[in-house]
């Protein structure tokens, strides 16, 4: 709760500071509010890889919006190819760990691609 207060205060001081909004979103239990904060962060800075990864997680694991989730995972990785968390999350996405349609799509992904993202996650 303390971190949440600090991030909320940082947003009050500078509403255009995308990292504060991203970090605040990760402390929230209300998924709708978290998603809103992440979308605002990306409006402020469309090139903020952490916010793309965080938003992708919500879209993937909570909303089952696989198309938008993949877009944000890939955007995070294009902005920061060394983003270990995004590589790990995208590898899990490719495995089809969540979502009914995901398993069928994951079967068409070469195993080497999934392994590559896991290896990159460990190296970063």
PDB file of C-alpha atoms in Angstrom, residues 15-98:
ATOM      1  CA  UNK A  15       0.632  13.475 -14.483  1.00  0.00           C
ATOM      2  CA  UNK A  16       2.714  13.051 -17.663  1.00  0.00           C
ATOM      3  CA  UNK A  17       5.290  10.731 -16.042  1.00  0.00           C
ATOM      4  CA  UNK A  18       4.557   7.372 -17.705  1.00  0.00           C
ATOM      5  CA  UNK A  19       6.746   5.212 -15.403  1.00  0.00           C
ATOM      6  CA  UNK A  20       4.767   6.343 -12.349  1.00  0.00           C
ATOM      7  CA  UNK A  21       1.517   5.348 -14.045  1.00  0.00           C
ATOM      8  CA  UNK A  22       2.949   1.973 -15.088  1.00  0.00           C
ATOM      9  CA  UNK A  23       4.229   1.247 -11.588  1.00  0.00           C
ATOM     10  CA  UNK A  24       1.009   2.485  -9.988  1.00  0.00           C
ATOM     11  CA  UNK A  25      -0.942   0.124 -12.258  1.00  0.00           C
ATOM     12  CA  UNK A  26       1.080  -2.843 -11.006  1.00  0.00           C
ATOM     13  CA  UNK A  27       0.000  -2.087  -7.422  1.00  0.00           C
ATOM     14  CA  UNK A  28      -3.723  -1.943  -8.190  1.00  0.00           C
ATOM     15  CA  UNK A  29      -6.139  -4.800  -7.561  1.00  0.00           C
ATOM     16  CA  UNK A  30      -8.826  -3.222  -9.750  1.00  0.00           C
ATOM     17  CA  UNK A  31      -7.940  -4.524 -13.212  1.00  0.00           C
ATOM     18  CA  UNK A  32     -10.030  -1.873 -14.976  1.00  0.00           C
ATOM     19  CA  UNK A  33      -8.160   0.893 -13.179  1.00  0.00           C
ATOM     20  CA  UNK A  34      -4.819  -0.790 -13.848  1.00  0.00           C
ATOM     21  CA  UNK A  35      -5.595  -1.094 -17.553  1.00  0.00           C
ATOM     22  CA  UNK A  36      -6.684   2.536 -17.674  1.00  0.00           C
ATOM     23  CA  UNK A  37      -3.421   3.686 -16.048  1.00  0.00           C
ATOM     24  CA  UNK A  38      -1.395   1.629 -18.529  1.00  0.00           C
ATOM     25  CA  UNK A  39      -3.311   3.016 -21.488  1.00  0.00           C
ATOM     26  CA  UNK A  40      -2.699   6.553 -20.196  1.00  0.00           C
ATOM     27  CA  UNK A  41       1.001   5.733 -19.778  1.00  0.00           C
ATOM     28  CA  UNK A  42       1.124   4.590 -23.403  1.00  0.00           C
ATOM     29  CA  UNK A  43      -0.731   7.697 -24.554  1.00  0.00           C
ATOM     30  CA  UNK A  44       1.977   9.724 -22.802  1.00  0.00           C
ATOM     31  CA  UNK A  45       4.852   7.585 -24.084  1.00  0.00           C
ATOM     32  CA  UNK A  46       3.972   5.111 -26.854  1.00  0.00           C
ATOM     33  CA  UNK A  47       7.572   3.843 -26.746  1.00  0.00           C
ATOM     34  CA  UNK A  48       7.510   2.732 -23.101  1.00  0.00           C
ATOM     35  CA  UNK A  49       8.274  -1.001 -23.257  1.00  0.00           C
ATOM     36  CA  UNK A  50       7.355  -1.758 -19.629  1.00  0.00           C
ATOM     37  CA  UNK A  51       3.836  -0.393 -20.092  1.00  0.00           C
ATOM     38  CA  UNK A  52       3.383  -2.438 -23.279  1.00  0.00           C
ATOM     39  CA  UNK A  53       4.426  -5.575 -21.395  1.00  0.00           C
ATOM     40  CA  UNK A  54       2.174  -4.803 -18.426  1.00  0.00           C
ATOM     41  CA  UNK A  55      -0.810  -4.079 -20.654  1.00  0.00           C
ATOM     42  CA  UNK A  56      -0.138  -7.251 -22.650  1.00  0.00           C
ATOM     43  CA  UNK A  57      -0.336  -9.273 -19.425  1.00  0.00           C
ATOM     44  CA  UNK A  58      -3.778  -7.885 -18.618  1.00  0.00           C
ATOM     45  CA  UNK A  59      -5.016  -8.396 -22.165  1.00  0.00           C
ATOM     46  CA  UNK A  60      -3.609 -11.921 -22.234  1.00  0.00           C
ATOM     47  CA  UNK A  61      -4.341 -13.286 -18.772  1.00  0.00           C
ATOM     48  CA  UNK A  62      -7.462 -11.361 -17.784  1.00  0.00           C
ATOM     49  CA  UNK A  63      -9.193 -10.203 -20.950  1.00  0.00           C
ATOM     50  CA  UNK A  64      -8.215 -13.150 -23.208  1.00  0.00           C
ATOM     51  CA  UNK A  65      -7.698 -10.600 -25.974  1.00  0.00           C
ATOM     52  CA  UNK A  66      -4.925 -12.560 -27.629  1.00  0.00           C
ATOM     53  CA  UNK A  67      -4.596 -10.363 -30.701  1.00  0.00           C
ATOM     54  CA  UNK A  68      -4.035  -7.158 -28.742  1.00  0.00           C
ATOM     55  CA  UNK A  69      -1.902  -8.948 -26.152  1.00  0.00           C
ATOM     56  CA  UNK A  70       0.460 -10.257 -28.815  1.00  0.00           C
ATOM     57  CA  UNK A  71       0.681  -6.796 -30.350  1.00  0.00           C
ATOM     58  CA  UNK A  72       1.785  -5.309 -27.021  1.00  0.00           C
ATOM     59  CA  UNK A  73       4.230  -8.152 -26.241  1.00  0.00           C
ATOM     60  CA  UNK A  74       5.847  -7.707 -29.640  1.00  0.00           C
ATOM     61  CA  UNK A  75       5.898  -3.929 -29.282  1.00  0.00           C
ATOM     62  CA  UNK A  76       7.626  -4.229 -25.894  1.00  0.00           C
ATOM     63  CA  UNK A  77      10.220  -6.544 -27.411  1.00  0.00           C
ATOM     64  CA  UNK A  78      10.790  -4.336 -30.443  1.00  0.00           C
ATOM     65  CA  UNK A  79      11.388  -1.361 -28.151  1.00  0.00           C
ATOM     66  CA  UNK A  80      13.616  -3.298 -25.764  1.00  0.00           C
ATOM     67  CA  UNK A  81      14.980  -6.577 -27.179  1.00  0.00           C
ATOM     68  CA  UNK A  82      16.625  -7.277 -23.793  1.00  0.00           C
ATOM     69  CA  UNK A  83      13.367  -7.061 -21.808  1.00  0.00           C
ATOM     70  CA  UNK A  84      13.594 -10.393 -19.964  1.00  0.00           C
ATOM     71  CA  UNK A  85      10.118 -10.184 -18.464  1.00  0.00           C
ATOM     72  CA  UNK A  86       8.539  -9.537 -21.873  1.00  0.00           C
ATOM     73  CA  UNK A  87      10.460 -12.466 -23.409  1.00  0.00           C
ATOM     74  CA  UNK A  88       9.260 -14.751 -20.619  1.00  0.00           C
ATOM     75  CA  UNK A  89       5.665 -13.550 -20.850  1.00  0.00           C
ATOM     76  CA  UNK A  90       5.639 -13.810 -24.634  1.00  0.00           C
ATOM     77  CA  UNK A  91       7.046 -17.350 -24.491  1.00  0.00           C
ATOM     78  CA  UNK A  92       4.230 -18.317 -22.124  1.00  0.00           C
ATOM     79  CA  UNK A  93       1.796 -16.621 -24.480  1.00  0.00           C
ATOM     80  CA  UNK A  94       3.191 -18.652 -27.388  1.00  0.00           C
ATOM     81  CA  UNK A  95       2.799 -21.855 -25.419  1.00  0.00           C
ATOM     82  CA  UNK A  96      -0.882 -21.054 -25.221  1.00  0.00           C
ATOM     83  CA  UNK A  97      -0.861 -21.226 -21.428  1.00  0.00           C
ATOM     84  CA  UNK A  98      -4.088 -19.209 -21.280  1.00  0.00           C
TER      85      UNK A  98
END
